[in-house]
Short mmCIF file of C-alpha atoms and ligand atoms in Angstrom, two decimals:
data_model
loop_
_atom_site.label_atom_id
_atom_site.label_comp_id
_atom_site.label_asym_id
_atom_site.label_seq_id
_atom_site.Cartn_x
_atom_site.Cartn_y
_atom_site.Cartn_z
CA MET W 1 -27.97 -6.06 -16.16
CA LYS W 2 -25.64 -8.87 -16.98
CA ILE W 3 -23.42 -8.32 -20.03
CA LYS W 4 -23.43 -11.48 -22.11
CA SER W 5 -21.96 -10.03 -25.29
CA ALA W 6 -20.41 -6.80 -26.52
CA ASP W 7 -19.47 -6.68 -30.17
CA PHE W 8 -17.88 -3.92 -32.21
CA ILE W 9 -20.05 -3.28 -35.28
CA ILE W 10 -18.80 -0.29 -37.30
CA SER W 11 -17.01 3.09 -37.16
CA ASN W 12 -17.76 6.04 -39.40
CA THR W 13 -18.29 9.78 -39.65
CA ASP W 14 -21.58 9.57 -41.53
CA VAL W 15 -24.81 9.01 -39.65
CA ALA W 16 -26.31 7.56 -42.84
CA LYS W 17 -23.82 4.70 -42.58
CA CYS W 18 -24.59 3.87 -38.94
CA PRO W 19 -26.27 0.46 -38.43
CA ALA W 20 -29.79 0.37 -39.84
CA GLU W 21 -31.14 -2.05 -37.26
CA PHE W 22 -33.84 -0.32 -35.18
CA ILE W 23 -32.95 -1.17 -31.58
CA PRO W 24 -32.47 1.15 -28.56
CA GLU W 25 -29.27 3.18 -28.69
CA TYR W 26 -27.26 4.95 -25.95
CA ALA W 27 -24.57 7.52 -26.77
CA PHE W 28 -21.58 8.53 -24.65
CA ILE W 29 -20.27 12.05 -25.23
CA GLY W 30 -18.24 14.71 -23.43
CA ARG W 31 -15.03 16.68 -23.62
CA SER W 32 -11.99 15.01 -25.03
CA ASN W 33 -10.17 12.91 -22.41
CA VAL W 34 -13.13 12.88 -19.96
CA GLY W 35 -13.08 9.07 -20.00
CA LYS W 36 -15.82 8.02 -22.44
CA SER W 37 -13.98 5.07 -23.93
CA SER W 38 -12.65 3.95 -20.53
CA LEU W 39 -16.16 4.03 -19.10
CA ILE W 40 -17.49 1.90 -21.95
CA ASN W 41 -14.77 -0.69 -21.32
CA MET W 42 -15.50 -0.62 -17.59
CA LEU W 43 -19.26 -1.09 -18.17
CA MET W 44 -18.63 -3.96 -20.56
CA GLU W 45 -15.80 -5.44 -18.43
CA ARG W 46 -13.58 -5.47 -21.50
CA LYS W 47 -10.06 -4.03 -21.58
CA ASP W 48 -9.92 -2.73 -25.09
CA LEU W 49 -13.31 -2.85 -26.70
CA ALA W 50 -13.13 0.96 -27.06
CA LYS W 51 -9.77 2.60 -27.79
CA ILE W 52 -8.27 4.64 -24.94
CA SER W 53 -5.44 7.17 -24.83
CA GLY W 54 -3.92 9.69 -22.44
CA THR W 55 -3.77 12.10 -25.39
CA PRO W 56 -7.01 13.97 -26.09
CA GLY W 57 -8.68 13.22 -29.41
CA LYS W 58 -8.22 9.44 -29.45
CA THR W 59 -11.78 8.64 -30.55
CA GLN W 60 -12.37 10.30 -33.93
CA LEU W 61 -15.33 8.34 -35.22
CA ILE W 62 -18.86 7.29 -34.33
CA ASN W 63 -18.28 3.76 -32.98
CA HIS W 64 -21.19 1.34 -32.66
CA PHE W 65 -21.12 -1.62 -30.30
CA LYS W 66 -23.98 -4.10 -30.04
CA ILE W 67 -24.66 -5.29 -26.50
CA ASN W 68 -26.48 -8.50 -25.54
CA GLU W 69 -27.60 -8.72 -29.16
CA SER W 70 -30.31 -6.21 -28.29
CA TRP W 71 -29.11 -2.60 -27.95
CA PHE W 72 -26.41 -0.29 -29.29
CA LEU W 73 -23.84 1.56 -27.27
CA VAL W 74 -22.04 4.39 -29.09
CA ASP W 75 -18.60 5.81 -28.33
CA LEU W 76 -18.28 9.30 -29.81
CA PRO W 77 -15.34 11.66 -30.36
CA GLY W 78 -14.80 14.22 -27.63
CA TYR W 79 -15.73 17.82 -28.21
CA GLY W 80 -13.65 20.82 -27.26
CA TYR W 81 -10.51 19.50 -28.84
CA ALA W 82 -10.81 18.88 -32.57
CA LYS W 83 -9.92 21.80 -34.79
CA VAL W 84 -13.21 22.92 -36.26
CA SER W 85 -14.25 26.01 -38.15
CA LYS W 86 -15.49 28.95 -36.10
CA LYS W 87 -18.94 28.96 -37.62
CA MET W 88 -19.55 25.48 -36.21
CA ARG W 89 -21.48 25.98 -33.03
CA ALA W 90 -19.56 25.45 -29.81
CA GLY W 91 -16.90 23.41 -31.58
CA PHE W 92 -19.00 20.32 -32.19
CA GLN W 93 -18.09 18.61 -35.39
CA LYS W 94 -20.85 18.67 -37.99
CA PHE W 95 -21.13 14.89 -38.15
CA ILE W 96 -21.73 14.73 -34.40
CA GLU W 97 -24.50 17.29 -34.72
CA ASP W 98 -25.99 15.27 -37.61
CA TYR W 99 -25.75 12.09 -35.56
CA PHE W 100 -27.81 13.59 -32.74
CA LYS W 101 -30.34 15.21 -35.04
CA GLN W 102 -30.89 12.20 -37.26
CA ARG W 103 -30.43 9.06 -35.21
CA GLN W 104 -34.03 7.99 -34.66
CA ASN W 105 -33.34 5.06 -32.32
CA LEU W 106 -31.27 7.13 -29.84
CA VAL W 107 -33.10 6.85 -26.52
CA CYS W 108 -30.66 8.40 -24.08
CA THR W 109 -27.36 10.28 -24.15
CA PHE W 110 -24.84 10.20 -21.33
CA VAL W 111 -22.96 13.49 -21.05
CA LEU W 112 -19.69 12.83 -19.23
CA ILE W 113 -18.19 15.44 -16.93
CA ASP W 114 -14.84 15.08 -15.12
CA CYS W 115 -15.90 15.33 -11.46
CA ARG W 116 -12.86 17.55 -10.75
CA HIS W 117 -13.94 20.25 -13.17
CA ASP W 118 -16.24 23.21 -12.61
CA PRO W 119 -19.03 23.71 -15.18
CA GLN W 120 -17.57 24.58 -18.57
CA LYS W 121 -19.29 26.56 -21.29
CA ILE W 122 -18.95 23.87 -23.93
CA ASP W 123 -20.65 21.21 -21.74
CA LEU W 124 -23.50 23.54 -20.81
CA GLU W 125 -23.93 24.45 -24.49
CA PHE W 126 -23.96 20.81 -25.47
CA MET W 127 -26.72 20.04 -22.94
CA GLN W 128 -28.59 23.06 -24.29
CA PHE W 129 -28.27 21.62 -27.80
CA LEU W 130 -29.69 18.27 -26.62
CA GLY W 131 -32.57 20.05 -24.88
CA GLU W 132 -33.40 22.11 -27.97
CA ASN W 133 -33.59 18.90 -29.97
CA GLN W 134 -35.77 17.14 -27.35
CA LEU W 135 -33.10 14.54 -26.71
CA PRO W 136 -33.14 13.04 -23.19
CA PHE W 137 -29.79 12.98 -21.40
CA CYS W 138 -28.12 12.05 -18.10
CA ILE W 139 -24.89 13.25 -16.60
CA ILE W 140 -22.06 10.94 -15.61
CA PHE W 141 -19.43 12.44 -13.34
CA THR W 142 -16.25 10.51 -14.17
CA LYS W 143 -12.88 9.78 -12.54
CA ALA W 144 -14.32 9.63 -9.00
CA ASP W 145 -11.12 7.87 -7.85
CA LYS W 146 -9.21 11.13 -8.41
CA LEU W 147 -10.94 13.03 -5.56
CA GLY W 148 -11.82 12.40 -1.91
CA SER W 149 -15.51 11.90 -1.17
CA SER W 150 -16.09 15.25 0.56
CA LYS W 151 -14.50 17.12 -2.34
CA ILE W 152 -16.62 15.13 -4.80
CA ASN W 153 -19.84 15.98 -2.96
CA LYS W 154 -18.89 19.64 -2.93
CA GLN W 155 -18.09 19.62 -6.66
CA ILE W 156 -21.28 17.82 -7.63
CA THR W 157 -23.47 20.03 -5.46
CA SER W 158 -22.01 23.17 -7.00
CA TYR W 159 -22.30 21.67 -10.50
CA LYS W 160 -26.00 20.96 -9.97
CA LYS W 161 -26.54 24.44 -8.59
CA LYS W 162 -25.11 25.87 -11.80
CA LEU W 163 -27.33 23.60 -13.92
CA LEU W 164 -30.40 24.89 -12.10
CA GLN W 165 -29.63 28.33 -13.51
CA TYR W 166 -30.44 26.88 -16.94
CA TRP W 167 -32.83 23.98 -16.31
CA GLU W 168 -36.03 23.75 -14.30
CA SER W 169 -35.18 20.29 -13.04
CA LEU W 170 -31.97 18.32 -12.87
CA PRO W 171 -31.18 15.39 -15.13
CA GLN W 172 -30.45 12.02 -13.57
CA SER W 173 -26.75 11.81 -12.68
CA PHE W 174 -24.24 9.08 -11.87
CA LEU W 175 -20.79 9.03 -10.30
CA THR W 176 -18.33 6.60 -11.86
CA SER W 177 -14.73 5.50 -11.85
CA SER W 178 -13.29 3.34 -14.57
CA SER W 179 -10.44 2.41 -12.21
CA THR W 180 -12.65 1.08 -9.39
CA SER W 181 -15.82 0.27 -11.39
CA LEU W 182 -17.82 2.60 -9.16
CA GLY W 183 -21.24 3.28 -10.68
CA ARG W 184 -21.20 0.28 -13.04
CA LYS W 185 -24.32 -1.37 -11.65
CA GLU W 186 -26.23 1.91 -11.45
CA VAL W 187 -25.59 2.86 -15.09
CA LEU W 188 -26.32 -0.64 -16.41
CA ASP W 189 -29.52 -0.98 -14.36
CA PHE W 190 -30.64 2.43 -15.62
CA ILE W 191 -30.14 1.29 -19.23
CA GLU W 192 -31.90 -2.00 -18.55
CA ASN W 193 -34.94 -0.16 -17.17
CA ILE W 194 -35.13 2.16 -20.17
CA ASN W 195 -34.85 -0.85 -22.50
CA ILE W 196 -37.93 -2.29 -20.78
CA ASP W 197 -39.79 1.05 -20.90
CA VAL W 198 -39.18 1.63 -24.62
CA ALA W 199 -39.61 -1.98 -25.77
CA ASP W 200 -43.03 -1.27 -27.33
CA ASN W 201 -41.57 1.49 -29.51
CA PHE W 202 -39.06 -0.92 -31.00
CA LYS W 203 -41.41 -3.73 -31.99
P1 GTP R 1 -11.24 10.97 -26.41
O1 GTP R 1 -11.59 9.72 -27.14
O2 GTP R 1 -9.88 11.47 -26.72
O3 GTP R 1 -12.27 12.03 -26.52
O4 GTP R 1 -11.13 10.61 -24.82
P2 GTP R 1 -12.11 9.75 -23.90
O5 GTP R 1 -13.13 10.63 -23.30
O6 GTP R 1 -12.60 8.54 -24.61
O7 GTP R 1 -11.13 9.33 -22.71
P3 GTP R 1 -10.35 7.95 -22.50
O8 GTP R 1 -11.28 6.89 -22.05
O9 GTP R 1 -9.50 7.68 -23.70
O10 GTP R 1 -9.46 8.32 -21.22
C1 GTP R 1 -8.58 9.43 -21.21
C2 GTP R 1 -7.55 9.25 -20.10
O11 GTP R 1 -8.18 9.28 -18.81
C3 GTP R 1 -6.83 7.90 -20.14
O12 GTP R 1 -5.48 8.11 -19.76
C4 GTP R 1 -7.57 7.06 -19.12
O13 GTP R 1 -6.76 6.04 -18.55
C5 GTP R 1 -7.92 8.11 -18.06
N1 GTP R 1 -9.17 7.73 -17.35
C6 GTP R 1 -10.38 7.52 -17.88
N2 GTP R 1 -11.29 7.23 -16.93
C7 GTP R 1 -10.64 7.24 -15.75
C8 GTP R 1 -11.04 7.00 -14.38
O14 GTP R 1 -12.20 6.72 -14.05
N3 GTP R 1 -10.07 7.14 -13.43
C9 GTP R 1 -8.79 7.47 -13.74
N4 GTP R 1 -7.91 7.60 -12.74
N5 GTP R 1 -8.36 7.68 -15.00
C10 GTP R 1 -9.28 7.59 -16.00
MG1 MG R 2 -12.50 8.02 -26.57
#
Protein backbone atom coordinates (compact mmCIF):
# COMPACT_ATOMS: atom_id res chain seq x y z
CA MET A 1 0.00 0.00 0.00
CA LYS A 2 1.22 3.43 -0.85
CA ILE A 3 0.81 6.04 1.90
CA LYS A 4 -0.54 9.22 0.35
CA SER A 5 -1.61 10.96 3.54
CA ALA A 6 -1.34 10.49 7.29
CA ASP A 7 -3.10 13.06 9.43
CA PHE A 8 -3.34 13.38 13.19
CA ILE A 9 -7.02 13.67 14.14
CA ILE A 10 -7.50 13.66 17.93
CA SER A 11 -6.14 12.42 21.29
CA ASN A 12 -8.25 11.52 24.29
CA THR A 13 -8.88 9.08 27.11
CA ASP A 14 -12.57 8.61 26.39
CA VAL A 15 -13.70 6.17 23.74
CA ALA A 16 -16.92 8.17 23.39
CA LYS A 17 -14.85 11.08 22.09
CA CYS A 18 -12.97 9.05 19.47
CA PRO A 19 -13.81 9.98 15.85
CA ALA A 20 -17.36 9.03 14.91
CA GLU A 21 -16.59 8.31 11.28
CA PHE A 22 -17.22 4.61 10.55
CA ILE A 23 -14.13 3.48 8.65
CA PRO A 24 -11.79 0.51 9.33
CA GLU A 25 -9.54 1.00 12.33
CA TYR A 26 -6.24 -0.67 13.35
CA ALA A 27 -4.84 -0.38 16.88
CA PHE A 28 -1.22 -0.70 17.99
CA ILE A 29 -0.70 -1.85 21.58
CA GLY A 30 1.96 -3.50 23.72
CA ARG A 31 4.19 -2.94 26.72
CA SER A 32 5.52 0.50 27.34
CA ASN A 33 8.66 1.20 25.28
CA VAL A 34 8.11 -1.76 22.91
CA GLY A 35 8.19 0.64 19.95
CA LYS A 36 4.54 1.31 19.05
CA SER A 37 4.95 4.97 18.19
CA SER A 38 8.24 4.35 16.35
CA LEU A 39 6.60 1.63 14.28
CA ILE A 40 3.74 3.93 13.31
CA ASN A 41 6.22 6.58 12.15
CA MET A 42 8.18 3.96 10.23
CA LEU A 43 5.02 2.63 8.52
CA MET A 44 3.93 6.15 7.60
CA GLU A 45 7.48 7.28 6.69
CA ARG A 46 7.06 10.26 8.99
CA LYS A 47 9.60 11.24 11.65
CA ASP A 48 7.32 12.59 14.31
CA LEU A 49 3.73 11.84 13.50
CA ALA A 50 3.55 9.79 16.73
CA LYS A 51 5.52 10.95 19.77
CA ILE A 52 8.51 8.80 20.74
CA SER A 53 10.64 8.64 23.87
CA GLY A 54 13.32 6.46 25.43
CA THR A 55 11.41 6.78 28.70
CA PRO A 56 8.51 4.36 29.11
CA GLY A 57 5.06 5.91 29.30
CA LYS A 58 5.44 8.51 26.55
CA THR A 59 2.07 7.80 24.90
CA GLN A 60 -0.65 8.46 27.47
CA LEU A 61 -3.68 8.90 25.26
CA ILE A 62 -5.68 7.19 22.53
CA ASN A 63 -4.29 8.87 19.39
CA HIS A 64 -6.19 8.67 16.11
CA PHE A 65 -4.50 9.15 12.75
CA LYS A 66 -6.40 9.04 9.47
CA ILE A 67 -4.51 7.34 6.66
CA ASN A 68 -5.15 7.81 2.93
CA GLU A 69 -8.41 9.50 3.91
CA SER A 70 -9.88 6.02 4.33
CA TRP A 71 -8.82 4.22 7.53
CA PHE A 72 -7.76 4.98 11.10
CA LEU A 73 -4.53 3.98 12.73
CA VAL A 74 -4.47 4.24 16.54
CA ASP A 75 -1.44 4.70 18.78
CA LEU A 76 -2.26 3.58 22.33
CA PRO A 77 -0.49 3.98 25.67
CA GLY A 78 1.70 1.06 26.69
CA TYR A 79 0.56 -1.31 29.38
CA GLY A 80 2.68 -2.64 32.19
CA TYR A 81 3.98 0.74 33.20
CA ALA A 82 1.26 3.16 34.27
CA LYS A 83 0.38 3.12 37.93
CA VAL A 84 -3.06 1.59 38.08
CA SER A 85 -5.16 0.25 40.91
CA LYS A 86 -4.76 -3.42 41.77
CA LYS A 87 -8.32 -4.32 40.99
CA MET A 88 -7.77 -3.31 37.37
CA ARG A 89 -7.07 -6.50 35.51
CA ALA A 90 -3.48 -7.07 34.47
CA GLY A 91 -2.66 -3.39 34.79
CA PHE A 92 -4.58 -2.21 31.74
CA GLN A 93 -6.02 1.22 32.22
CA LYS A 94 -9.81 1.27 32.26
CA PHE A 95 -10.06 3.56 29.24
CA ILE A 96 -7.98 1.13 27.18
CA GLU A 97 -10.30 -1.70 28.16
CA ASP A 98 -13.31 0.48 27.23
CA TYR A 99 -11.70 1.36 23.92
CA PHE A 100 -11.36 -2.30 22.95
CA LYS A 101 -14.80 -3.26 24.18
CA GLN A 102 -16.65 -0.38 22.58
CA ARG A 103 -14.87 0.60 19.39
CA GLN A 104 -17.15 -0.94 16.77
CA ASN A 105 -15.02 -0.14 13.71
CA LEU A 106 -11.86 -1.81 15.10
CA VAL A 107 -10.98 -4.54 12.61
CA CYS A 108 -7.57 -5.67 13.78
CA THR A 109 -5.20 -5.08 16.69
CA PHE A 110 -1.43 -5.38 16.43
CA VAL A 111 0.09 -6.61 19.68
CA LEU A 112 3.74 -5.57 19.74
CA ILE A 113 6.35 -7.76 21.40
CA ASP A 114 10.05 -6.87 21.73
CA CYS A 115 11.73 -9.73 19.83
CA ARG A 116 14.42 -9.94 22.55
CA HIS A 117 11.94 -10.75 25.29
CA ASP A 118 10.56 -14.10 26.39
CA PRO A 119 6.76 -14.35 26.75
CA GLN A 120 5.55 -12.13 29.58
CA LYS A 121 2.41 -12.65 31.63
CA ILE A 122 0.95 -9.24 30.84
CA ASP A 123 1.20 -9.77 27.05
CA LEU A 124 -0.33 -13.24 27.25
CA GLU A 125 -3.13 -11.86 29.43
CA PHE A 126 -3.76 -9.05 27.00
CA MET A 127 -4.08 -11.50 24.09
CA GLN A 128 -6.43 -13.54 26.27
CA PHE A 129 -8.52 -10.41 26.84
CA LEU A 130 -8.72 -9.78 23.08
CA GLY A 131 -9.72 -13.39 22.47
CA GLU A 132 -12.44 -13.28 25.13
CA ASN A 133 -13.87 -10.22 23.42
CA GLN A 134 -13.70 -11.81 19.94
CA LEU A 135 -11.24 -9.19 18.74
CA PRO A 136 -8.88 -10.36 15.96
CA PHE A 137 -5.20 -9.63 16.53
CA CYS A 138 -1.73 -10.14 15.03
CA ILE A 139 1.65 -10.08 16.68
CA ILE A 140 4.45 -7.77 15.63
CA PHE A 141 7.90 -8.67 16.90
CA THR A 142 9.72 -5.33 17.11
CA LYS A 143 13.33 -4.08 17.24
CA ALA A 144 14.65 -6.83 14.92
CA ASP A 145 17.82 -4.76 14.38
CA LYS A 146 18.80 -5.45 18.00
CA LEU A 147 19.40 -9.20 17.48
CA GLY A 148 21.21 -11.43 14.98
CA SER A 149 18.98 -13.47 12.68
CA SER A 150 19.65 -16.86 14.28
CA LYS A 151 18.86 -15.48 17.73
CA ILE A 152 15.67 -13.90 16.37
CA ASN A 153 14.50 -17.18 14.85
CA LYS A 154 15.16 -18.97 18.11
CA GLN A 155 13.24 -16.35 20.11
CA ILE A 156 10.26 -16.32 17.77
CA THR A 157 10.07 -20.10 17.60
CA SER A 158 10.06 -20.38 21.38
CA TYR A 159 7.52 -17.54 21.65
CA LYS A 160 5.14 -19.34 19.28
CA LYS A 161 5.61 -22.58 21.17
CA LYS A 162 4.49 -20.83 24.34
CA LEU A 163 1.46 -19.33 22.57
CA LEU A 164 0.38 -22.80 21.46
CA GLN A 165 -0.05 -23.70 25.12
CA TYR A 166 -2.93 -21.19 25.18
CA TRP A 167 -4.22 -21.02 21.60
CA GLU A 168 -5.24 -23.72 19.15
CA SER A 169 -3.70 -21.88 16.23
CA LEU A 170 -1.17 -19.10 15.97
CA PRO A 171 -2.06 -15.54 15.02
CA GLN A 172 -0.41 -14.00 11.98
CA SER A 173 2.93 -12.47 12.99
CA PHE A 174 5.38 -9.95 11.55
CA LEU A 175 8.99 -9.06 12.27
CA THR A 176 9.81 -5.35 12.11
CA SER A 177 12.50 -2.81 12.77
CA SER A 178 11.78 0.88 12.91
CA SER A 179 15.49 1.54 12.34
CA THR A 180 15.77 -0.45 9.09
CA SER A 181 12.09 -0.41 8.00
CA LEU A 182 12.07 -4.21 7.98
CA GLY A 183 8.50 -5.51 7.74
CA ARG A 184 7.00 -2.25 6.46
CA LYS A 185 5.64 -3.66 3.21
CA GLU A 186 4.31 -6.81 4.89
CA VAL A 187 2.33 -4.91 7.54
CA LEU A 188 0.95 -2.35 5.07
CA ASP A 189 -0.03 -5.01 2.52
CA PHE A 190 -1.76 -6.95 5.29
CA ILE A 191 -3.80 -3.86 6.24
CA GLU A 192 -4.59 -3.15 2.59
CA ASN A 193 -5.95 -6.68 2.12
CA ILE A 194 -8.14 -6.43 5.21
CA ASN A 195 -9.44 -3.06 4.02
CA ILE A 196 -10.55 -4.78 0.80
CA ASP A 197 -12.07 -7.74 2.68
CA VAL A 198 -14.11 -5.59 5.07
CA ALA A 199 -15.14 -2.91 2.57
CA ASP A 200 -18.74 -4.20 2.37
CA ASN A 201 -19.17 -3.87 6.14
CA PHE A 202 -18.27 -0.19 5.98
CA LYS A 203 -20.63 0.91 3.22
P1 LIG B 1 5.22 4.20 25.10
O1 LIG B 1 4.49 5.22 24.29
O2 LIG B 1 6.00 4.78 26.21
O3 LIG B 1 4.35 3.07 25.55
O4 LIG B 1 6.37 3.54 24.15
P2 LIG B 1 6.28 3.03 22.65
O5 LIG B 1 5.91 1.60 22.64
O6 LIG B 1 5.46 3.94 21.80
O7 LIG B 1 7.81 3.09 22.19
P3 LIG B 1 8.55 4.23 21.35
O8 LIG B 1 8.18 4.13 19.91
O9 LIG B 1 8.38 5.54 22.04
O10 LIG B 1 10.07 3.71 21.45
C1 LIG B 1 10.71 3.47 22.69
C2 LIG B 1 12.22 3.47 22.48
O11 LIG B 1 12.61 2.36 21.66
C3 LIG B 1 12.75 4.70 21.75
O12 LIG B 1 14.00 5.04 22.32
C4 LIG B 1 12.90 4.23 20.32
O13 LIG B 1 13.89 4.94 19.60
C5 LIG B 1 13.33 2.78 20.52
N1 LIG B 1 12.89 1.94 19.37
C6 LIG B 1 11.64 1.76 18.93
N2 LIG B 1 11.61 0.90 17.88
C7 LIG B 1 12.88 0.54 17.63
C8 LIG B 1 13.51 -0.33 16.67
O14 LIG B 1 12.88 -0.95 15.80
N3 LIG B 1 14.86 -0.47 16.76
C9 LIG B 1 15.60 0.17 17.70
N4 LIG B 1 16.92 -0.04 17.73
N5 LIG B 1 15.06 1.01 18.62
C10 LIG B 1 13.72 1.18 18.60
MG1 LIG C 1 4.23 5.47 22.31
